[in-house]
Coordinates of C-alpha atoms and ligand atoms in Angstrom, one line a residue:
M1 CA 70.4 132.9 121.2
A2 CA 72.4 130.1 122.8
L3 CA 72.4 128.2 119.6
W4 CA 74.6 130.9 118.1
G5 CA 77.3 130.4 120.7
R6 CA 80.8 129.2 120.2
P7 CA 80.2 125.5 119.6
A8 CA 77.9 126.3 116.8
V9 CA 80.4 128.7 115.2
R10 CA 83.0 126.0 115.3
A11 CA 80.7 123.5 113.7
L12 CA 80.0 126.0 110.9
R13 CA 83.7 126.6 110.3
L14 CA 84.0 123.0 109.2
W15 CA 82.3 124.0 106.0
G16 CA 81.4 127.6 105.8
P17 CA 83.2 130.9 105.7
G18 CA 83.1 131.3 109.4
A19 CA 80.7 134.1 110.1
H20 CA 77.1 133.0 110.2
V21 CA 75.8 136.4 109.2
I22 CA 74.5 137.1 105.8
C23 CA 76.9 138.7 103.4
D24 CA 77.0 139.1 99.7
G25 CA 79.5 136.7 98.2
K26 CA 80.3 138.9 95.3
G27 CA 83.6 139.8 96.2
G28 CA 74.8 106.6 97.8
H29 CA 75.1 106.1 101.3
L30 CA 72.1 103.9 102.0
G31 CA 70.6 101.2 104.0
N32 CA 70.7 100.8 107.7
V33 CA 70.9 104.3 108.9
G34 CA 68.7 105.2 111.8
G35 CA 67.6 101.6 112.3
R36 CA 66.0 101.4 108.9
R37 CA 66.0 98.1 107.1
P38 CA 68.3 97.8 104.1
I39 CA 66.5 98.2 100.8
A40 CA 67.0 95.9 97.9
F41 CA 67.6 98.0 94.7
S42 CA 67.3 97.1 91.1
A43 CA 70.5 96.4 89.1
G44 CA 70.3 99.8 87.6
V45 CA 70.1 101.6 90.9
S46 CA 72.8 99.5 92.4
G47 CA 75.0 100.4 89.5
I48 CA 74.5 104.1 90.1
L49 CA 75.2 103.6 93.8
G50 CA 78.0 101.1 93.5
N51 CA 76.1 98.6 95.8
G52 CA 76.3 94.9 95.6
G53 CA 79.8 94.7 94.2
S54 CA 79.0 96.6 90.9
S55 CA 81.2 99.6 90.3
K56 CA 79.8 103.0 91.1
K57 CA 78.9 104.9 88.0
E58 CA 81.0 108.0 88.0
K59 CA 79.2 110.4 85.6
L60 CA 75.5 110.7 86.5
S61 CA 72.7 112.0 84.4
L62 CA 69.3 113.5 85.1
Q63 CA 67.8 110.2 84.4
D64 CA 70.1 108.5 87.0
I65 CA 68.9 111.1 89.6
A66 CA 65.3 110.4 88.7
E67 CA 66.0 106.7 89.1
L68 CA 67.5 107.2 92.6
I69 CA 64.4 109.2 93.7
R70 CA 61.9 107.0 92.0
A71 CA 63.4 103.8 93.4
R72 CA 63.5 105.5 96.8
A73 CA 67.3 105.0 96.9
C74 CA 67.4 108.6 98.1
Q75 CA 65.0 109.2 101.0
R76 CA 66.7 112.1 102.7
V77 CA 66.7 114.8 100.0
V78 CA 67.9 118.2 101.0
V79 CA 66.9 121.1 98.7
M80 CA 68.5 124.6 98.4
V81 CA 66.5 127.2 96.5
G82 CA 66.7 130.8 95.6
A83 CA 64.8 133.6 93.8
G84 CA 64.9 131.7 90.4
I85 CA 62.2 129.3 91.6
S86 CA 59.8 132.1 92.0
T87 CA 60.4 134.1 88.7
P88 CA 57.8 131.9 87.0
S89 CA 55.4 133.1 89.7
G90 CA 56.0 136.6 88.5
I91 CA 58.5 137.7 91.2
P92 CA 61.7 139.1 89.7
D93 CA 65.0 137.7 91.1
F94 CA 68.0 139.9 91.8
R95 CA 70.6 139.1 89.3
S96 CA 69.0 138.0 86.0
P97 CA 70.2 140.6 83.5
G98 CA 67.3 142.8 82.3
S99 CA 64.5 141.4 84.4
G100 CA 66.2 141.1 87.8
R101 CA 65.6 143.7 90.5
Y102 CA 69.3 144.8 90.3
S103 CA 68.7 145.9 86.8
N104 CA 65.4 147.7 87.7
L105 CA 66.3 149.7 90.8
Q106 CA 65.5 153.2 89.4
Q107 CA 62.0 152.9 91.0
Y108 CA 63.4 152.4 94.5
D109 CA 65.6 155.5 94.7
I110 CA 68.5 153.8 96.3
P111 CA 72.3 154.7 96.0
Y112 CA 73.4 151.1 95.1
P113 CA 71.5 147.7 94.9
E114 CA 72.5 146.2 98.2
A115 CA 71.3 149.3 100.1
I116 CA 67.7 147.9 99.9
F117 CA 68.8 145.2 102.4
E118 CA 71.1 147.2 104.6
L119 CA 69.9 148.1 108.1
S120 CA 71.7 151.5 108.2
F121 CA 70.0 152.5 105.0
F122 CA 66.6 151.2 106.2
L123 CA 66.9 153.3 109.3
Y124 CA 67.7 156.4 107.1
N125 CA 65.0 155.6 104.6
P126 CA 62.7 152.6 105.0
K127 CA 60.5 153.3 102.0
P128 CA 62.5 151.5 99.3
F129 CA 62.5 148.2 101.3
L130 CA 58.8 148.7 102.2
S131 CA 57.8 149.2 98.6
L132 CA 59.7 146.0 97.7
A133 CA 57.8 144.3 100.6
K134 CA 54.5 145.5 99.2
K135 CA 55.2 143.7 96.0
L136 CA 55.6 140.5 97.9
Y137 CA 52.3 140.8 99.8
P138 CA 50.9 137.3 100.5
G139 CA 48.3 136.4 98.0
N140 CA 49.8 138.5 95.1
H141 CA 51.7 135.5 93.8
R142 CA 51.1 131.8 93.6
P143 CA 53.4 128.8 93.8
N144 CA 54.4 127.3 90.5
V145 CA 55.5 123.8 89.2
T146 CA 58.8 123.9 91.1
H147 CA 57.1 124.6 94.5
Y148 CA 54.6 121.8 93.8
F149 CA 57.4 119.4 92.7
L150 CA 59.0 120.0 96.1
R151 CA 55.6 119.5 97.8
L152 CA 55.3 116.2 96.0
L153 CA 58.7 115.1 97.2
H154 CA 57.5 115.9 100.7
D155 CA 54.3 114.0 100.2
K156 CA 56.4 111.0 99.1
G157 CA 58.3 111.2 102.4
Q158 CA 61.6 111.9 100.7
L159 CA 62.2 115.6 101.6
L160 CA 64.5 115.9 104.6
R161 CA 64.5 119.7 104.5
L162 CA 64.0 122.6 102.1
Y163 CA 66.4 125.5 102.7
T164 CA 65.2 128.7 101.0
Q165 CA 66.6 132.1 100.6
N166 CA 63.3 133.4 99.4
I167 CA 61.1 135.7 101.4
D168 CA 58.0 135.3 99.3
G169 CA 56.4 132.5 101.4
L170 CA 55.6 130.4 98.4
E171 CA 57.1 127.2 99.8
R172 CA 54.6 127.4 102.7
A173 CA 51.8 128.4 100.3
S174 CA 52.4 125.2 98.3
G175 CA 51.6 123.1 101.4
I176 CA 55.1 122.2 102.6
P177 CA 54.9 122.2 106.4
A178 CA 57.0 124.7 108.4
S179 CA 58.9 121.8 110.1
K180 CA 60.4 120.9 106.7
L181 CA 61.5 124.5 105.9
V182 CA 64.4 126.6 106.8
E183 CA 63.6 130.2 105.7
A184 CA 67.3 131.2 105.9
H185 CA 66.7 134.8 105.1
G186 CA 63.7 135.3 107.3
S187 CA 60.1 135.9 106.5
F188 CA 57.3 138.4 106.8
A189 CA 55.6 136.3 109.5
S190 CA 56.7 138.8 112.2
A191 CA 58.3 142.2 112.6
T192 CA 60.6 143.6 115.3
C193 CA 60.9 147.2 116.5
T194 CA 64.4 148.5 115.5
V195 CA 64.5 150.5 118.8
C196 CA 62.9 148.5 121.7
R197 CA 63.1 145.0 120.0
R198 CA 59.4 144.3 120.6
T199 CA 58.1 141.8 118.2
A200 CA 54.7 141.7 116.5
P201 CA 52.9 139.4 114.1
G202 CA 53.3 140.1 110.5
E203 CA 49.6 141.1 110.0
N204 CA 50.2 144.2 112.1
F205 CA 52.4 145.9 109.6
W206 CA 50.7 144.9 106.3
A207 CA 48.0 147.6 106.6
D208 CA 50.7 150.3 106.8
V209 CA 52.9 148.7 104.1
L210 CA 49.9 148.4 101.7
G211 CA 48.9 152.0 102.5
D212 CA 52.5 153.2 101.8
R213 CA 53.0 154.2 105.4
V214 CA 56.0 153.4 107.5
P215 CA 55.0 151.0 110.3
Y216 CA 55.9 152.4 113.8
C217 CA 56.1 150.6 117.1
P218 CA 53.0 151.3 119.2
V219 CA 55.1 151.3 122.4
C220 CA 58.2 153.3 121.6
G221 CA 57.6 154.8 118.2
G222 CA 60.6 153.1 116.6
I223 CA 60.4 151.8 113.0
M224 CA 59.1 148.2 112.8
K225 CA 61.2 146.1 110.5
P226 CA 59.8 142.8 109.1
D227 CA 62.0 139.9 110.2
I228 CA 63.8 139.6 106.9
V229 CA 67.6 139.0 107.3
F230 CA 69.5 142.1 106.1
F231 CA 73.2 142.1 105.2
G232 CA 75.2 141.9 108.4
E233 CA 72.4 140.3 110.4
S234 CA 72.4 136.9 112.0
L235 CA 70.4 134.2 110.3
P236 CA 67.5 132.6 112.1
E237 CA 68.3 129.9 114.6
R238 CA 66.7 127.2 112.4
F239 CA 69.5 127.7 109.9
L240 CA 71.7 125.7 112.3
L241 CA 69.7 122.6 111.4
H242 CA 72.2 122.3 108.5
V243 CA 74.7 120.9 111.0
V244 CA 72.6 117.8 111.2
D245 CA 70.8 117.8 107.8
F246 CA 73.7 118.1 105.4
P247 CA 75.8 115.2 106.7
M248 CA 72.7 113.0 106.6
T249 CA 71.4 113.8 103.2
D250 CA 71.7 111.3 100.3
L251 CA 70.8 113.8 97.5
L252 CA 71.2 117.6 97.2
L253 CA 69.0 119.5 94.8
I254 CA 70.0 123.2 94.1
L255 CA 67.4 125.1 92.3
G256 CA 67.2 128.7 91.0
T257 CA 70.0 130.4 92.8
S258 CA 73.1 132.3 91.9
L259 CA 74.8 130.9 95.1
Q260 CA 76.3 134.3 95.7
V261 CA 75.1 135.0 99.2
E262 CA 76.9 133.6 102.2
P263 CA 76.8 131.6 104.3
F264 CA 73.9 130.0 102.4
A265 CA 76.0 129.3 99.2
S266 CA 78.7 127.3 101.1
L267 CA 76.1 124.8 102.2
S268 CA 76.3 123.3 98.7
E269 CA 79.7 121.9 99.8
A270 CA 78.5 120.6 103.1
V271 CA 77.3 117.3 101.8
R272 CA 79.5 114.2 101.7
S273 CA 81.6 113.9 98.5
S274 CA 79.8 110.7 97.5
V275 CA 76.4 112.5 97.6
P276 CA 75.1 113.4 94.2
R277 CA 74.3 117.2 93.7
L278 CA 71.8 118.2 91.0
L279 CA 71.9 121.9 90.0
M280 CA 69.0 123.1 87.9
N281 CA 69.5 126.8 87.0
R282 CA 69.7 129.0 84.0
D283 CA 73.4 129.3 84.4
M284 CA 76.4 127.6 86.0
V285 CA 77.0 128.9 89.5
G286 CA 79.0 128.8 92.8
P287 CA 81.1 125.9 94.0
L288 CA 79.6 123.6 91.3
A289 CA 81.3 125.8 88.7
W290 CA 84.7 126.3 90.4
R291 CA 85.0 123.1 92.5
P292 CA 82.9 120.5 90.6
R293 CA 82.6 117.0 92.0
S294 CA 82.4 113.8 90.0
R295 CA 78.8 113.1 91.0
D296 CA 77.4 116.5 90.1
V297 CA 74.6 116.7 87.6
V298 CA 73.9 120.0 86.0
Q299 CA 70.7 120.8 84.1
L300 CA 70.9 124.3 82.6
G301 CA 68.0 126.2 81.1
D302 CA 64.6 127.3 82.2
L303 CA 63.7 125.8 85.5
V304 CA 60.1 125.0 84.7
H305 CA 61.2 123.0 81.7
S306 CA 63.9 121.2 83.8
V307 CA 61.5 120.4 86.6
E308 CA 58.9 119.2 84.1
R309 CA 61.5 116.9 82.5
L310 CA 62.5 115.5 85.9
V311 CA 58.9 115.0 86.8
E312 CA 58.4 113.1 83.6
L313 CA 61.5 110.9 84.2
L314 CA 60.1 110.2 87.7
G315 CA 56.8 109.2 86.2
W316 CA 55.0 111.7 88.5
T317 CA 53.4 113.8 85.7
E318 CA 49.8 112.7 86.5
E319 CA 50.3 113.1 90.3
M320 CA 51.7 116.6 89.7
K321 CA 48.7 117.6 87.6
D322 CA 46.3 116.3 90.3
L323 CA 48.2 118.1 93.0
V324 CA 48.3 121.4 91.1
Q325 CA 44.6 121.1 90.4
Q326 CA 43.8 120.3 94.0
E327 CA 45.9 123.2 95.3
T328 CA 45.2 125.9 92.8
G329 CA 41.7 126.2 94.1
K330 CA 42.9 126.2 97.7
V331 CA 45.9 128.6 97.7
T332 CA 45.0 132.0 99.1
G333 CA 48.6 133.1 99.6
C334 CA 51.2 132.7 102.2
D335 CA 49.8 132.0 105.7
K336 CA 52.9 133.2 107.5
Ligands
CNA412 P1 69.7 135.7 92.5 O1 71.0 136.1 92.9 O2 68.8 136.7 91.8 O3 69.8 134.5 91.5 C1 68.7 133.8 90.9 C2 69.3 132.7 90.0 O4 68.2 132.1 89.4 C3 70.1 133.2 88.8 O5 71.3 132.4 88.7 C4 69.2 133.1 87.6 O6 69.9 132.9 86.4 C5 68.3 131.9 88.0 N1 67.0 132.0 87.4 C6 66.1 133.0 87.5 N2 64.9 132.6 86.9 C7 65.2 131.4 86.4 C8 64.4 130.5 85.6 N3 63.1 130.8 85.2 N4 64.9 129.3 85.3 C9 66.2 128.9 85.6 N5 67.0 129.8 86.4 C10 66.5 131.0 86.7 O7 68.8 135.1 93.7 P2 69.4 134.2 94.9 O8 68.2 133.7 95.6 O9 70.5 133.3 94.5 O10 70.0 135.4 95.9 C11 69.7 135.4 97.2 C12 68.9 136.7 97.6 C13 67.8 137.0 96.6 C14 68.2 136.3 98.8 O11 68.6 137.1 99.8 C15 66.7 136.5 98.6 O12 66.0 137.0 99.7 C16 66.7 137.5 97.5 N6 65.4 137.5 96.6 C17 64.3 136.8 97.0 C18 63.2 136.9 96.2 C19 62.0 136.0 96.6 O13 61.7 135.8 97.7 N7 61.3 135.5 95.5 C20 63.2 137.7 95.1 C21 64.3 138.4 94.8 C22 65.4 138.4 95.6

């Protein structure tokens, strides 16, 4: 865990709230970077970027963002996503009124919503979390248009990294390689004994979870907990990649998240102020609401419609159709 040592904490404090444990937060630089040759852009793109003497366009639109991507003026796109990208796949988010899990917790028999992701409660009664885990069993759900849009961005060589809070594995299932992903809140790929800390592959506990049994450690008999990050727990080491990714990015996309969980939410402020940020969500959220920047673009409404609109502006509609067609036959669920 050397990566979590003091230098890393200091780096995080530059942008984040300090602690790099998960907590509920209720309460156009371009050109010659990394030895790449400068790229000649059209007058339109130069205007958006402020290159070539033209003045930088202050207020950007969705069309401008599409133009930056399409013209490959943005080649190091970082994406932050949350539960809202998976609701069209049939997985409820937390906070949507009515349909979100926080509005439908009677079935879990828990004293308050956050208890389902608290270690102390899990040790007292693991069943509510395990029944939630059962609903996320790999193969029960399929990636949707948003996941495939991000896959296409990767296929085009423009995705620097995808930071996800989701634990449903649909980013991997869409074909985005693990090297491009930071699963900030963990995954079901492995489980760890809450007593002796022995780890085991995820497959070992699914039989128990699907059979409504609590998985126990074969060595010491402690409860096995899938490696999902609970409130108060450290995030996976890969999360520290943000220290290099965010200062390097030339476009930030924020999709389907309430930006309420720290330290993830604060990453939205870790990009340079000249970098455009595009939020696509049902509602206005987080720092984009209370500390907006001049190059923010906000597309509110249903995410599927917003993504389809962006894909159309990019001229990628046919490629998207082909990709979805090719992948739909192939996807058998998350391979974590
Ligand atoms: P959240 O707090 O529930 O917020 C989701 C956001 O997405 C809200 O702002 C919604 O308005 C928005 N949204 C939902 N559906 C749509 C849609 N169709 N179109 C546009 N906007 C939409 O979820 P966050 O991810 O922000 O919170 C972080 C938690 C939720 C993480 O710890 C996750 O592990 C956890 N979570 C994950 C999943 C999953 O893996 N699919 C499901 C539920 C919760």
